[in-house]
mmCIF file of C-alpha atoms and ligand atoms in Angstrom:
data_model
loop_
_atom_site.group_PDB
_atom_site.id
_atom_site.type_symbol
_atom_site.label_atom_id
_atom_site.label_comp_id
_atom_site.label_asym_id
_atom_site.label_seq_id
_atom_site.Cartn_x
_atom_site.Cartn_y
_atom_site.Cartn_z
ATOM 1 C CA MET A 76 -33.001 -1.569 -34.652
ATOM 2 C CA MET A 77 -31.773 -5.156 -35.064
ATOM 3 C CA VAL A 78 -28.102 -5.554 -35.439
ATOM 4 C CA LEU A 79 -26.124 -8.647 -36.408
ATOM 5 C CA VAL A 80 -22.869 -8.847 -34.752
ATOM 6 C CA LEU A 81 -20.102 -11.230 -36.479
ATOM 7 C CA ASN A 82 -16.831 -12.380 -35.123
ATOM 8 C CA CYS A 83 -15.087 -14.196 -38.030
ATOM 9 C CA GLY A 84 -12.213 -16.479 -37.761
ATOM 10 C CA SER A 85 -10.281 -18.426 -40.583
ATOM 11 C CA SER A 86 -12.765 -21.320 -40.195
ATOM 12 C CA SER A 87 -15.206 -19.972 -37.608
ATOM 13 C CA LEU A 88 -17.896 -17.351 -37.235
ATOM 14 C CA LYS A 89 -19.472 -16.314 -33.960
ATOM 15 C CA TYR A 90 -22.657 -14.310 -34.223
ATOM 16 C CA GLN A 91 -25.165 -12.680 -32.062
ATOM 17 C CA LEU A 92 -28.473 -10.940 -33.066
ATOM 18 C CA LEU A 93 -29.022 -7.775 -30.697
ATOM 19 C CA ASN A 94 -32.384 -5.618 -30.647
ATOM 20 C CA MET A 95 -30.732 -2.160 -29.852
ATOM 21 C CA GLU A 96 -34.272 -0.809 -28.704
ATOM 22 C CA THR A 97 -33.731 -2.888 -25.721
ATOM 23 C CA GLU A 98 -30.007 -3.855 -25.959
ATOM 24 C CA GLN A 99 -31.425 -7.481 -25.505
ATOM 25 C CA MET A 100 -29.578 -10.386 -27.085
ATOM 26 C CA LEU A 101 -32.042 -12.200 -29.229
ATOM 27 C CA ALA A 102 -29.940 -15.008 -30.677
ATOM 28 C CA THR A 103 -26.513 -16.328 -30.455
ATOM 29 C CA GLY A 104 -24.327 -19.117 -31.813
ATOM 30 C CA LEU A 105 -21.529 -20.148 -33.926
ATOM 31 C CA VAL A 106 -20.336 -21.849 -36.947
ATOM 32 C CA GLN A 107 -17.285 -24.115 -36.918
ATOM 33 C CA ARG A 108 -14.860 -25.967 -39.313
ATOM 34 C CA ILE A 109 -16.109 -23.603 -42.270
ATOM 35 C CA GLY A 110 -15.006 -25.153 -45.345
ATOM 36 C CA MET A 111 -15.707 -28.759 -44.310
ATOM 37 C CA GLU A 112 -18.279 -31.212 -45.034
ATOM 38 C CA ASP A 113 -18.706 -31.848 -41.178
ATOM 39 C CA ALA A 114 -18.943 -28.176 -40.139
ATOM 40 C CA GLY A 115 -20.572 -27.492 -36.880
ATOM 41 C CA PHE A 116 -23.565 -25.160 -36.716
ATOM 42 C CA GLU A 117 -24.998 -23.826 -33.169
ATOM 43 C CA TYR A 118 -27.882 -21.643 -32.533
ATOM 44 C CA LYS A 119 -29.299 -20.407 -29.132
ATOM 45 C CA VAL A 120 -32.200 -18.463 -27.951
ATOM 46 C CA PRO A 121 -31.748 -17.380 -24.491
ATOM 47 C CA GLY A 122 -34.032 -19.531 -22.407
ATOM 48 C CA GLY A 123 -35.432 -20.998 -25.505
ATOM 49 C CA LYS A 124 -34.448 -23.228 -28.635
ATOM 50 C CA GLU A 125 -31.058 -24.648 -28.649
ATOM 51 C CA ILE A 126 -29.761 -26.251 -32.041
ATOM 52 C CA LYS A 127 -26.560 -28.142 -32.488
ATOM 53 C CA GLU A 128 -26.149 -29.480 -35.967
ATOM 54 C CA VAL A 129 -23.294 -31.119 -38.198
ATOM 55 C CA THR A 130 -23.640 -30.047 -41.964
ATOM 56 C CA SER A 131 -21.643 -29.251 -44.835
ATOM 57 C CA ILE A 132 -20.855 -25.316 -44.733
ATOM 58 C CA LEU A 133 -18.366 -24.482 -47.356
ATOM 59 C CA ASP A 134 -17.604 -21.065 -47.107
ATOM 60 C CA HIS A 135 -18.413 -17.799 -44.716
ATOM 61 C CA THR A 136 -21.010 -16.666 -46.860
ATOM 62 C CA ALA A 137 -22.956 -20.105 -46.474
ATOM 63 C CA GLY A 138 -22.315 -19.835 -42.891
ATOM 64 C CA ILE A 139 -23.948 -16.538 -42.624
ATOM 65 C CA LYS A 140 -26.764 -17.696 -44.936
ATOM 66 C CA LYS A 141 -27.452 -20.796 -42.644
ATOM 67 C CA THR A 142 -27.529 -18.443 -39.457
ATOM 68 C CA LEU A 143 -30.196 -16.123 -41.315
ATOM 69 C CA ALA A 144 -32.097 -18.916 -41.900
ATOM 70 C CA ALA A 145 -31.945 -20.049 -38.146
ATOM 71 C CA LEU A 146 -32.784 -16.356 -37.244
ATOM 72 C CA THR A 147 -35.942 -16.060 -39.473
ATOM 73 C CA HIS A 148 -37.138 -19.811 -39.050
ATOM 74 C CA PRO A 149 -40.834 -19.832 -38.769
ATOM 75 C CA GLU A 150 -40.900 -21.954 -35.552
ATOM 76 C CA TYR A 151 -37.610 -20.892 -33.601
ATOM 77 C CA GLY A 152 -36.585 -18.089 -35.364
ATOM 78 C CA VAL A 153 -36.662 -14.570 -33.710
ATOM 79 C CA VAL A 154 -37.323 -12.269 -36.726
ATOM 80 C CA LYS A 155 -39.916 -12.431 -39.173
ATOM 81 C CA SER A 156 -37.629 -11.754 -42.097
ATOM 82 C CA MET A 157 -33.981 -10.524 -43.250
ATOM 83 C CA ASP A 158 -35.531 -7.243 -43.694
ATOM 84 C CA GLU A 159 -35.725 -6.412 -39.854
ATOM 85 C CA ILE A 160 -31.954 -6.678 -39.657
ATOM 86 C CA ALA A 161 -30.939 -3.076 -40.147
ATOM 87 C CA ALA A 162 -27.123 -3.453 -40.000
ATOM 88 C CA VAL A 163 -24.197 -5.889 -39.418
ATOM 89 C CA GLY A 164 -21.323 -5.108 -36.781
ATOM 90 C CA HIS A 165 -17.968 -6.848 -37.265
ATOM 91 C CA ARG A 166 -15.040 -7.336 -35.026
ATOM 92 C CA VAL A 167 -11.998 -6.461 -36.623
ATOM 93 C CA VAL A 168 -8.807 -7.274 -34.817
ATOM 94 C CA HIS A 169 -6.411 -4.842 -36.474
ATOM 95 C CA GLY A 170 -6.930 -1.383 -37.248
ATOM 96 C CA GLY A 171 -3.348 -0.219 -37.275
ATOM 97 C CA GLU A 172 -3.061 3.369 -37.118
ATOM 98 C CA ALA A 173 -5.587 4.058 -39.841
ATOM 99 C CA PHE A 174 -8.643 3.308 -37.492
ATOM 100 C CA THR A 175 -9.170 5.433 -34.196
ATOM 101 C CA SER A 176 -12.783 4.492 -34.015
ATOM 102 C CA SER A 177 -15.447 2.292 -35.540
ATOM 103 C CA VAL A 178 -16.361 3.113 -39.325
ATOM 104 C CA LEU A 179 -18.871 2.621 -41.769
ATOM 105 C CA ILE A 180 -17.324 -0.328 -44.090
ATOM 106 C CA THR A 181 -16.664 1.153 -47.609
ATOM 107 C CA ASP A 182 -14.529 0.182 -50.761
ATOM 108 C CA GLU A 183 -11.859 2.584 -49.394
ATOM 109 C CA VAL A 184 -12.063 0.891 -45.802
ATOM 110 C CA LYS A 185 -11.759 -2.539 -47.304
ATOM 111 C CA SER A 186 -8.571 -1.682 -49.151
ATOM 112 C CA THR A 187 -7.032 -0.302 -46.213
ATOM 113 C CA LEU A 188 -7.848 -3.375 -44.362
ATOM 114 C CA ARG A 189 -6.056 -5.369 -47.198
ATOM 115 C CA ALA A 190 -3.211 -3.181 -46.588
ATOM 116 C CA LEU A 191 -3.049 -4.032 -43.002
ATOM 117 C CA PHE A 192 -2.994 -7.680 -43.641
ATOM 118 C CA ASP A 193 0.549 -7.962 -42.854
ATOM 119 C CA LEU A 194 0.203 -6.780 -39.327
ATOM 120 C CA ALA A 195 -2.309 -9.479 -38.531
ATOM 121 C CA PRO A 196 -2.011 -12.011 -40.826
ATOM 122 C CA LEU A 197 -3.993 -14.527 -38.807
ATOM 123 C CA HIS A 198 -6.943 -12.475 -37.958
ATOM 124 C CA ASN A 199 -7.597 -9.514 -40.552
ATOM 125 C CA PRO A 200 -7.867 -11.804 -43.668
ATOM 126 C CA PRO A 201 -10.764 -13.934 -42.050
ATOM 127 C CA ASN A 202 -12.279 -10.527 -40.823
ATOM 128 C CA LEU A 203 -12.440 -9.039 -44.210
ATOM 129 C CA THR A 204 -13.767 -12.446 -45.522
ATOM 130 C CA GLY A 205 -16.559 -12.049 -42.995
ATOM 131 C CA ILE A 206 -17.390 -8.630 -43.907
ATOM 132 C CA LEU A 207 -17.499 -9.700 -47.998
ATOM 133 C CA ALA A 208 -19.582 -12.819 -46.984
ATOM 134 C CA ALA A 209 -22.066 -10.534 -45.139
ATOM 135 C CA GLU A 210 -22.212 -8.153 -47.964
ATOM 136 C CA ALA A 211 -23.228 -11.057 -50.133
ATOM 137 C CA ALA A 212 -25.623 -12.649 -47.774
ATOM 138 C CA LEU A 213 -27.212 -9.244 -46.602
ATOM 139 C CA PRO A 214 -26.865 -6.935 -49.741
ATOM 140 C CA GLY A 215 -27.422 -3.248 -49.173
ATOM 141 C CA LYS A 216 -27.179 -3.545 -45.414
ATOM 142 C CA PRO A 217 -24.874 -1.014 -43.744
ATOM 143 C CA GLN A 218 -21.657 -2.970 -42.461
ATOM 144 C CA VAL A 219 -19.703 -1.355 -39.730
ATOM 145 C CA GLY A 220 -15.961 -2.103 -38.351
ATOM 146 C CA VAL A 221 -15.057 -2.068 -34.772
ATOM 147 C CA PHE A 222 -11.428 -2.635 -33.984
ATOM 148 C CA ASP A 223 -9.929 -4.220 -31.129
ATOM 149 C CA THR A 224 -7.078 -1.767 -31.503
ATOM 150 C CA ALA A 225 -8.888 1.415 -31.898
ATOM 151 C CA PHE A 226 -9.572 2.219 -28.358
ATOM 152 C CA HIS A 227 -5.550 2.080 -27.688
ATOM 153 C CA GLN A 228 -4.763 4.633 -30.294
ATOM 154 C CA THR A 229 -4.762 7.513 -27.662
ATOM 155 C CA MET A 230 -1.653 6.018 -26.107
ATOM 156 C CA PRO A 231 1.211 8.450 -25.971
ATOM 157 C CA ARG A 232 4.530 7.850 -27.947
ATOM 158 C CA THR A 233 6.186 7.120 -24.832
ATOM 159 C CA SER A 234 3.991 4.112 -24.289
ATOM 160 C CA PHE A 235 3.675 2.839 -27.703
ATOM 161 C CA LEU A 236 7.235 3.126 -29.231
ATOM 162 C CA TYR A 237 9.777 0.333 -28.777
ATOM 163 C CA ALA A 238 13.241 1.139 -28.202
ATOM 164 C CA LEU A 239 14.199 -0.297 -31.701
ATOM 165 C CA PRO A 240 15.908 1.386 -34.417
ATOM 166 C CA TYR A 241 13.302 4.384 -35.155
ATOM 167 C CA ALA A 242 13.255 3.064 -38.913
ATOM 168 C CA MET A 243 11.561 -0.033 -37.696
ATOM 169 C CA TYR A 244 8.690 2.058 -36.629
ATOM 170 C CA LYS A 245 8.952 4.633 -39.687
ATOM 171 C CA ARG A 246 9.271 1.862 -42.344
ATOM 172 C CA HIS A 247 7.328 -1.068 -40.916
ATOM 173 C CA LYS A 248 5.003 0.344 -38.373
ATOM 174 C CA VAL A 249 6.255 -1.716 -35.590
ATOM 175 C CA ARG A 250 4.905 -0.200 -32.104
ATOM 176 C CA ARG A 251 2.596 -1.256 -29.579
ATOM 177 C CA TYR A 252 -0.906 -1.369 -30.757
ATOM 178 C CA GLY A 253 -2.593 -3.133 -27.861
ATOM 179 C CA PHE A 254 -5.864 -5.272 -28.304
ATOM 180 C CA HIS A 255 -9.241 -6.070 -26.356
ATOM 181 C CA GLY A 256 -9.687 -2.189 -26.633
ATOM 182 C CA THR A 257 -13.800 -2.841 -26.997
ATOM 183 C CA SER A 258 -13.659 -4.685 -23.404
ATOM 184 C CA HIS A 259 -11.229 -2.176 -21.755
ATOM 185 C CA ARG A 260 -13.482 0.689 -23.099
ATOM 186 C CA TYR A 261 -16.723 -0.996 -22.119
ATOM 187 C CA VAL A 262 -15.680 -1.988 -18.520
ATOM 188 C CA SER A 263 -14.263 1.364 -17.862
ATOM 189 C CA GLU A 264 -17.385 3.066 -19.284
ATOM 190 C CA ARG A 265 -19.473 0.623 -16.986
ATOM 191 C CA LEU A 266 -17.361 1.811 -13.905
ATOM 192 C CA ALA A 267 -18.099 5.352 -14.762
ATOM 193 C CA ALA A 268 -22.006 4.700 -14.975
ATOM 194 C CA ASN A 269 -21.882 2.762 -11.738
ATOM 195 C CA LEU A 270 -20.074 5.784 -9.927
ATOM 196 C CA GLY A 271 -22.517 8.193 -11.596
ATOM 197 C CA LYS A 272 -19.328 10.271 -12.790
ATOM 198 C CA SER A 273 -17.169 10.786 -15.930
ATOM 199 C CA LEU A 274 -14.064 9.056 -16.360
ATOM 200 C CA ASP A 275 -12.298 12.361 -16.580
ATOM 201 C CA GLY A 276 -9.952 13.015 -13.663
ATOM 202 C CA LEU A 277 -9.970 9.251 -13.004
ATOM 203 C CA LYS A 278 -7.090 6.638 -13.172
ATOM 204 C CA VAL A 279 -8.405 3.085 -13.690
ATOM 205 C CA ILE A 280 -6.662 0.012 -14.504
ATOM 206 C CA THR A 281 -8.588 -2.632 -16.303
ATOM 207 C CA CYS A 282 -7.688 -6.380 -16.399
ATOM 208 C CA HIS A 283 -9.266 -8.534 -19.066
ATOM 209 C CA MET A 284 -8.193 -12.098 -18.126
ATOM 210 C CA GLY A 285 -9.569 -14.871 -20.384
ATOM 211 C CA ASN A 286 -7.728 -17.390 -22.622
ATOM 212 C CA GLY A 287 -6.139 -13.997 -24.123
ATOM 213 C CA SER A 288 -5.379 -11.415 -21.419
ATOM 214 C CA SER A 289 -4.345 -7.922 -21.272
ATOM 215 C CA VAL A 290 -3.987 -5.103 -18.613
ATOM 216 C CA ALA A 291 -4.717 -1.402 -19.469
ATOM 217 C CA ALA A 292 -3.893 1.845 -17.975
ATOM 218 C CA ILE A 293 -6.748 4.049 -18.607
ATOM 219 C CA LEU A 294 -6.364 8.088 -17.753
ATOM 220 C CA ASN A 295 -9.264 10.442 -18.109
ATOM 221 C CA GLY A 296 -11.181 7.682 -19.951
ATOM 222 C CA LYS A 297 -8.294 7.214 -22.507
ATOM 223 C CA SER A 298 -6.078 4.305 -22.904
ATOM 224 C CA PHE A 299 -2.567 5.390 -21.677
ATOM 225 C CA ASP A 300 -0.731 1.833 -21.819
ATOM 226 C CA THR A 301 -1.639 -1.539 -22.393
ATOM 227 C CA SER A 302 0.182 -4.795 -22.085
ATOM 228 C CA MET A 303 -0.449 -6.529 -25.419
ATOM 229 C CA GLY A 304 1.886 -4.801 -28.073
ATOM 230 C CA PHE A 305 2.690 -5.103 -31.708
ATOM 231 C CA THR A 306 0.741 -8.430 -31.359
ATOM 232 C CA PRO A 307 -1.567 -10.082 -28.863
ATOM 233 C CA LEU A 308 1.537 -12.085 -27.677
ATOM 234 C CA GLU A 309 3.168 -9.278 -25.385
ATOM 235 C CA GLY A 310 2.331 -8.994 -21.601
ATOM 236 C CA LEU A 311 0.574 -11.336 -19.373
ATOM 237 C CA ILE A 312 0.990 -15.147 -19.167
ATOM 238 C CA MET A 313 -2.069 -16.347 -20.986
ATOM 239 C CA GLY A 314 -3.728 -19.765 -21.842
ATOM 240 C CA THR A 315 -1.324 -20.734 -24.489
ATOM 241 C CA ARG A 316 0.745 -17.472 -25.092
ATOM 242 C CA SER A 317 3.824 -16.773 -23.150
ATOM 243 C CA GLY A 318 3.559 -12.856 -22.826
ATOM 244 C CA ASP A 319 6.802 -11.086 -21.904
ATOM 245 C CA VAL A 320 10.019 -13.039 -22.648
ATOM 246 C CA ASP A 321 13.502 -11.985 -22.863
ATOM 247 C CA PRO A 322 14.099 -11.734 -26.960
ATOM 248 C CA GLY A 323 17.643 -12.839 -26.513
ATOM 249 C CA ALA A 324 16.158 -16.081 -25.170
ATOM 250 C CA LEU A 325 14.448 -16.827 -28.088
ATOM 251 C CA PHE A 326 17.492 -16.347 -30.330
ATOM 252 C CA TYR A 327 18.806 -19.008 -28.161
ATOM 253 C CA ILE A 328 16.081 -21.478 -28.172
ATOM 254 C CA MET A 329 15.913 -21.060 -32.040
ATOM 255 C CA GLN A 330 19.375 -22.067 -32.463
ATOM 256 C CA ARG A 331 19.430 -24.585 -29.839
ATOM 257 C CA GLU A 332 16.273 -26.405 -31.128
ATOM 258 C CA GLU A 333 16.918 -25.463 -34.814
ATOM 259 C CA LEU A 334 13.546 -23.911 -35.004
ATOM 260 C CA THR A 335 12.312 -21.913 -37.863
ATOM 261 C CA VAL A 336 10.437 -18.716 -37.364
ATOM 262 C CA GLN A 337 7.099 -20.229 -37.799
ATOM 263 C CA GLU A 338 7.847 -23.009 -35.366
ATOM 264 C CA LEU A 339 8.947 -20.472 -32.592
ATOM 265 C CA ASN A 340 5.775 -18.420 -33.379
ATOM 266 C CA SER A 341 3.647 -21.556 -33.035
ATOM 267 C CA MET A 342 5.594 -22.465 -29.673
ATOM 268 C CA LEU A 343 5.297 -18.908 -28.335
ATOM 269 C CA ASN A 344 1.412 -18.568 -29.325
ATOM 270 C CA LYS A 345 0.250 -22.313 -28.966
ATOM 271 C CA HIS A 346 2.385 -24.211 -26.403
ATOM 272 C CA ALA A 347 3.647 -21.685 -23.953
ATOM 273 C CA GLY A 348 1.691 -19.931 -21.126
ATOM 274 C CA MET A 349 -0.403 -21.574 -18.834
ATOM 275 C CA LYS A 350 -0.411 -24.738 -20.853
ATOM 276 C CA GLY A 351 3.407 -24.810 -21.206
ATOM 277 C CA ILE A 352 4.314 -24.306 -17.766
ATOM 278 C CA SER A 353 1.989 -26.453 -16.240
ATOM 279 C CA GLY A 354 2.100 -29.066 -19.011
ATOM 280 C CA ILE A 355 -1.538 -29.744 -17.575
ATOM 281 C CA SER A 356 -3.989 -27.244 -19.355
ATOM 282 C CA SER A 357 -4.545 -23.974 -20.943
ATOM 283 C CA ASP A 358 -7.715 -23.649 -19.200
ATOM 284 C CA ALA A 359 -7.525 -21.545 -15.758
ATOM 285 C CA ARG A 360 -10.368 -23.363 -14.211
ATOM 286 C CA GLN A 361 -8.662 -26.739 -14.577
ATOM 287 C CA ILE A 362 -5.265 -25.136 -13.304
ATOM 288 C CA GLU A 363 -7.073 -23.900 -10.149
ATOM 289 C CA GLU A 364 -8.724 -27.460 -9.563
ATOM 290 C CA GLU A 365 -5.653 -29.317 -9.822
ATOM 291 C CA MET A 366 -3.895 -26.523 -7.558
ATOM 292 C CA GLU A 367 -6.379 -27.242 -5.014
ATOM 293 C CA LYS A 368 -5.759 -30.955 -5.202
ATOM 294 C CA GLY A 369 -2.047 -30.258 -4.301
ATOM 295 C CA GLU A 370 -0.351 -30.368 -7.738
ATOM 296 C CA ALA A 371 2.718 -28.480 -7.574
ATOM 297 C CA ARG A 372 3.265 -27.283 -11.124
ATOM 298 C CA ALA A 373 -0.535 -26.217 -11.221
ATOM 299 C CA LYS A 374 0.150 -24.074 -8.201
ATOM 300 C CA GLU A 375 3.458 -22.485 -9.719
ATOM 301 C CA THR A 376 1.593 -21.695 -12.893
ATOM 302 C CA PHE A 377 -1.443 -19.940 -11.090
ATOM 303 C CA ASP A 378 1.354 -18.088 -9.073
ATOM 304 C CA MET A 379 3.301 -17.082 -12.115
ATOM 305 C CA MET A 380 0.308 -15.803 -13.659
ATOM 306 C CA GLU A 381 -0.757 -13.989 -10.744
ATOM 307 C CA TYR A 382 2.515 -12.152 -10.191
ATOM 308 C CA ARG A 383 2.784 -11.065 -13.754
ATOM 309 C CA LEU A 384 -0.614 -9.514 -13.419
ATOM 310 C CA ARG A 385 0.354 -7.853 -10.131
ATOM 311 C CA LYS A 386 3.656 -6.488 -11.721
ATOM 312 C CA TYR A 387 1.751 -4.965 -14.372
ATOM 313 C CA ILE A 388 -0.899 -3.268 -11.958
ATOM 314 C CA GLY A 389 2.011 -1.917 -9.857
ATOM 315 C CA ALA A 390 3.627 -0.776 -13.202
ATOM 316 C CA TYR A 391 0.540 1.041 -14.322
ATOM 317 C CA ALA A 392 -0.270 2.573 -11.023
ATOM 318 C CA ALA A 393 3.354 4.116 -11.266
ATOM 319 C CA ALA A 394 2.719 5.034 -14.821
ATOM 320 C CA MET A 395 -0.595 7.103 -13.994
ATOM 321 C CA ASN A 396 0.813 8.316 -10.596
ATOM 322 C CA GLY A 397 -1.922 6.368 -8.970
ATOM 323 C CA VAL A 398 -4.973 4.512 -9.193
ATOM 324 C CA ASP A 399 -8.591 4.965 -8.173
ATOM 325 C CA ALA A 400 -10.055 1.808 -9.388
ATOM 326 C CA ILE A 401 -9.095 -1.571 -10.666
ATOM 327 C CA ILE A 402 -11.474 -3.702 -12.535
ATOM 328 C CA PHE A 403 -11.282 -7.350 -13.309
ATOM 329 C CA THR A 404 -13.204 -8.965 -16.331
ATOM 330 C CA GLY A 405 -13.092 -11.768 -18.903
ATOM 331 C CA GLY A 406 -13.680 -15.600 -17.970
ATOM 332 C CA ILE A 407 -10.864 -15.677 -15.485
ATOM 333 C CA GLY A 408 -11.495 -12.092 -13.972
ATOM 334 C CA GLU A 409 -15.095 -12.568 -13.459
ATOM 335 C CA ASN A 410 -15.021 -15.845 -12.252
ATOM 336 C CA SER A 411 -11.644 -16.574 -10.241
ATOM 337 C CA ASN A 412 -12.053 -15.354 -6.527
ATOM 338 C CA LEU A 413 -8.638 -16.952 -6.169
ATOM 339 C CA LEU A 414 -6.889 -14.756 -8.788
ATOM 340 C CA ARG A 415 -8.746 -11.652 -7.630
ATOM 341 C CA GLY A 416 -7.896 -12.465 -3.942
ATOM 342 C CA ALA A 417 -4.329 -13.333 -4.360
ATOM 343 C CA VAL A 418 -3.709 -9.938 -6.612
ATOM 344 C CA CYS A 419 -5.652 -7.692 -4.296
ATOM 345 C CA ARG A 420 -4.191 -9.112 -0.837
ATOM 346 C CA ASN A 421 -0.745 -8.036 -2.290
ATOM 347 C CA LEU A 422 -1.709 -4.605 -3.334
ATOM 348 C CA SER A 423 -2.149 -3.281 0.230
ATOM 349 C CA TYR A 424 0.548 -0.715 -0.229
ATOM 350 C CA LEU A 425 -1.706 1.040 -2.542
ATOM 351 C CA GLY A 426 -4.335 1.161 0.075
ATOM 352 C CA VAL A 427 -6.276 -1.819 -1.334
ATOM 353 C CA GLU A 428 -8.824 -3.563 1.012
ATOM 354 C CA LEU A 429 -10.548 -6.458 -0.318
ATOM 355 C CA ASP A 430 -13.922 -7.641 1.005
ATOM 356 C CA GLU A 431 -13.182 -11.195 1.175
ATOM 357 C CA GLU A 432 -16.779 -12.480 1.644
ATOM 358 C CA ILE A 433 -18.130 -10.483 -1.578
ATOM 359 C CA ASN A 434 -15.042 -11.470 -3.377
ATOM 360 C CA ASN A 435 -15.933 -15.092 -2.571
ATOM 361 C CA THR A 436 -19.467 -14.897 -3.381
ATOM 362 C CA ARG A 437 -20.537 -16.000 -6.864
ATOM 363 C CA SER A 438 -22.391 -13.405 -9.125
ATOM 364 C CA LYS A 439 -22.943 -12.577 -12.544
ATOM 365 C CA LYS A 440 -23.616 -9.039 -11.651
ATOM 366 C CA GLU A 441 -21.219 -5.732 -11.751
ATOM 367 C CA ARG A 442 -20.069 -5.312 -8.229
ATOM 368 C CA THR A 443 -17.497 -3.809 -6.301
ATOM 369 C CA ILE A 444 -15.518 -6.225 -4.040
ATOM 370 C CA SER A 445 -13.201 -3.633 -2.122
ATOM 371 C CA THR A 446 -14.327 -2.462 1.422
ATOM 372 C CA PRO A 447 -15.984 1.012 1.733
ATOM 373 C CA SER A 448 -12.665 2.272 3.312
ATOM 374 C CA SER A 449 -10.366 0.856 0.443
ATOM 375 C CA LYS A 450 -8.255 3.785 -1.040
ATOM 376 C CA VAL A 451 -8.583 2.098 -4.491
ATOM 377 C CA GLN A 452 -11.970 0.649 -5.495
ATOM 378 C CA ILE A 453 -11.897 -2.889 -6.960
ATOM 379 C CA TRP A 454 -14.651 -3.861 -9.301
ATOM 380 C CA VAL A 455 -15.735 -6.978 -11.295
ATOM 381 C CA ILE A 456 -17.466 -6.058 -14.169
ATOM 382 C CA PRO A 457 -18.527 -8.727 -16.818
ATOM 383 C CA THR A 458 -17.566 -7.630 -20.382
ATOM 384 C CA ASN A 459 -19.964 -7.463 -23.148
ATOM 385 C CA GLU A 460 -17.812 -6.980 -26.666
ATOM 386 C CA GLU A 461 -20.975 -7.936 -28.740
ATOM 387 C CA LEU A 462 -22.769 -5.143 -27.097
ATOM 388 C CA VAL A 463 -20.122 -2.646 -27.797
ATOM 389 C CA ILE A 464 -19.898 -3.767 -31.343
ATOM 390 C CA ALA A 465 -23.801 -3.185 -31.657
ATOM 391 C CA ARG A 466 -23.779 0.135 -30.116
ATOM 392 C CA ASP A 467 -21.163 1.379 -32.301
ATOM 393 C CA THR A 468 -22.914 -0.136 -35.239
ATOM 394 C CA VAL A 469 -25.824 1.859 -34.443
ATOM 395 C CA ALA A 470 -24.141 4.946 -33.614
ATOM 396 C CA VAL A 471 -22.180 4.965 -37.032
ATOM 397 C CA VAL A 472 -25.062 4.033 -39.085
ATOM 398 C CA ASN A 473 -26.953 6.943 -37.616
ATOM 399 C CA GLY A 474 -24.126 8.991 -39.079
ATOM 400 C CA GLY A 475 -22.155 9.713 -35.615
ATOM 401 C CA SER A 476 -18.985 8.228 -34.589
ATOM 402 C CA ARG A 477 -17.622 6.287 -31.846
HETATM 403 P P1 AMP B 1878 -12.541 -16.050 -21.839
HETATM 404 O O1 AMP B 1878 -11.275 -16.077 -22.958
HETATM 405 O O2 AMP B 1878 -12.922 -14.728 -21.328
HETATM 406 O O3 AMP B 1878 -13.994 -17.063 -22.346
HETATM 407 O O4 AMP B 1878 -12.154 -16.945 -20.561
HETATM 408 C C1 AMP B 1878 -11.899 -18.231 -20.453
HETATM 409 C C2 AMP B 1878 -11.007 -18.468 -19.367
HETATM 410 O O5 AMP B 1878 -11.759 -18.258 -18.149
HETATM 411 C C3 AMP B 1878 -10.590 -20.118 -19.279
HETATM 412 O O6 AMP B 1878 -9.271 -20.284 -18.793
HETATM 413 C C4 AMP B 1878 -11.697 -20.629 -18.358
HETATM 414 O O7 AMP B 1878 -10.915 -21.731 -17.377
HETATM 415 C C5 AMP B 1878 -11.619 -19.320 -17.111
HETATM 416 N N1 AMP B 1878 -12.765 -19.491 -16.290
HETATM 417 C C6 AMP B 1878 -14.054 -19.652 -16.706
HETATM 418 N N2 AMP B 1878 -14.871 -19.843 -15.536
HETATM 419 C C7 AMP B 1878 -13.919 -20.067 -14.450
HETATM 420 C C8 AMP B 1878 -13.748 -20.399 -13.008
HETATM 421 N N3 AMP B 1878 -15.201 -20.382 -12.399
HETATM 422 N N4 AMP B 1878 -12.868 -20.156 -12.303
HETATM 423 C C9 AMP B 1878 -11.645 -19.955 -12.931
HETATM 424 N N5 AMP B 1878 -11.633 -19.642 -14.236
HETATM 425 C C10 AMP B 1878 -12.538 -19.677 -15.043
#
């Protein structure tokens, strides 16, 4: 069964085609600057053909049609015809309280998604645009929605309620939702598979560290708490997002700088985080490079990011009354031995013992980087959100649920 996985933004579309018999990724790519005459189209077959083209792609449907033409191309395509594609899986950012698992897209689901636009105004409208475009480009094929928030719907009320007037929750559904759910779920399930046991009885902390970052406390395989909140702005220091800030400081800044709500929003989401503190870059690798050259602000940025993560790990170990395993994933979590090393060396109070040599060895594989005697196992597990979406799509299309 071939599954096309789509992740649609307002002017972009990322795709992967997966053969779900083998769980192999057959082709991947992205369309950028949708709506423009000079849109970018990229297509890549692992170990094979790579295309980069600048062309006019005026809407998401045109982007999907262009993708399908490449996938079925007689010379460099990976399937003979569109008929071979059995279903489409969509990454949907916000499922609110309505979606606790992945679902088959129906008219009712689409209207619920519309009702959720206010909760994720930047993400959900393009996600729905992508669904409608895929329906137009691949008529009759089942479409499945996989939500970033769904995995975290198991959080207890003590974790997800904010101490605001209760009416704010009742009236406006303001609460912690959490994001990166497919990633936290995937890496925790991979841990269980590696250990050869169930997640029942296990206390796991998953650290998804990328351009956007979040930590989750996973108790008995269920999300118990997570650092992102009502929006993906709360929690850790990210590439351009501030993470936690005293709300009082924001009122003060708004007054002093005479900022509108939109301007403050833009400051917190696009000009803060590593970029804002360092004044150098939002990119962790670049921050590390500058730090190693002796750049003081870069070092401070790295230290702040590491410290915030370590505080959350400590908080979640306390929240679950212990921790059996800590997992690092995402671009930074998978690749930065410096970050993992700095965090783990400061967790000796939990009985964490890092194997420095393994931590410093580059690898793309799932691996444990703690010593055999470490009380808490430390793992690096590359995430694969597309695979989760494709697996859920197969499960939902076959009548199951995820
Ligand atoms: P993601 O959003 O998961 O793709 O992660 C992107 C982040 O991973 C960026 O901040 C990159 O700089 C960071 N990253 C990728 N490779 C490395 C590396 N070798 N060392 C440190 N950070 C890295």
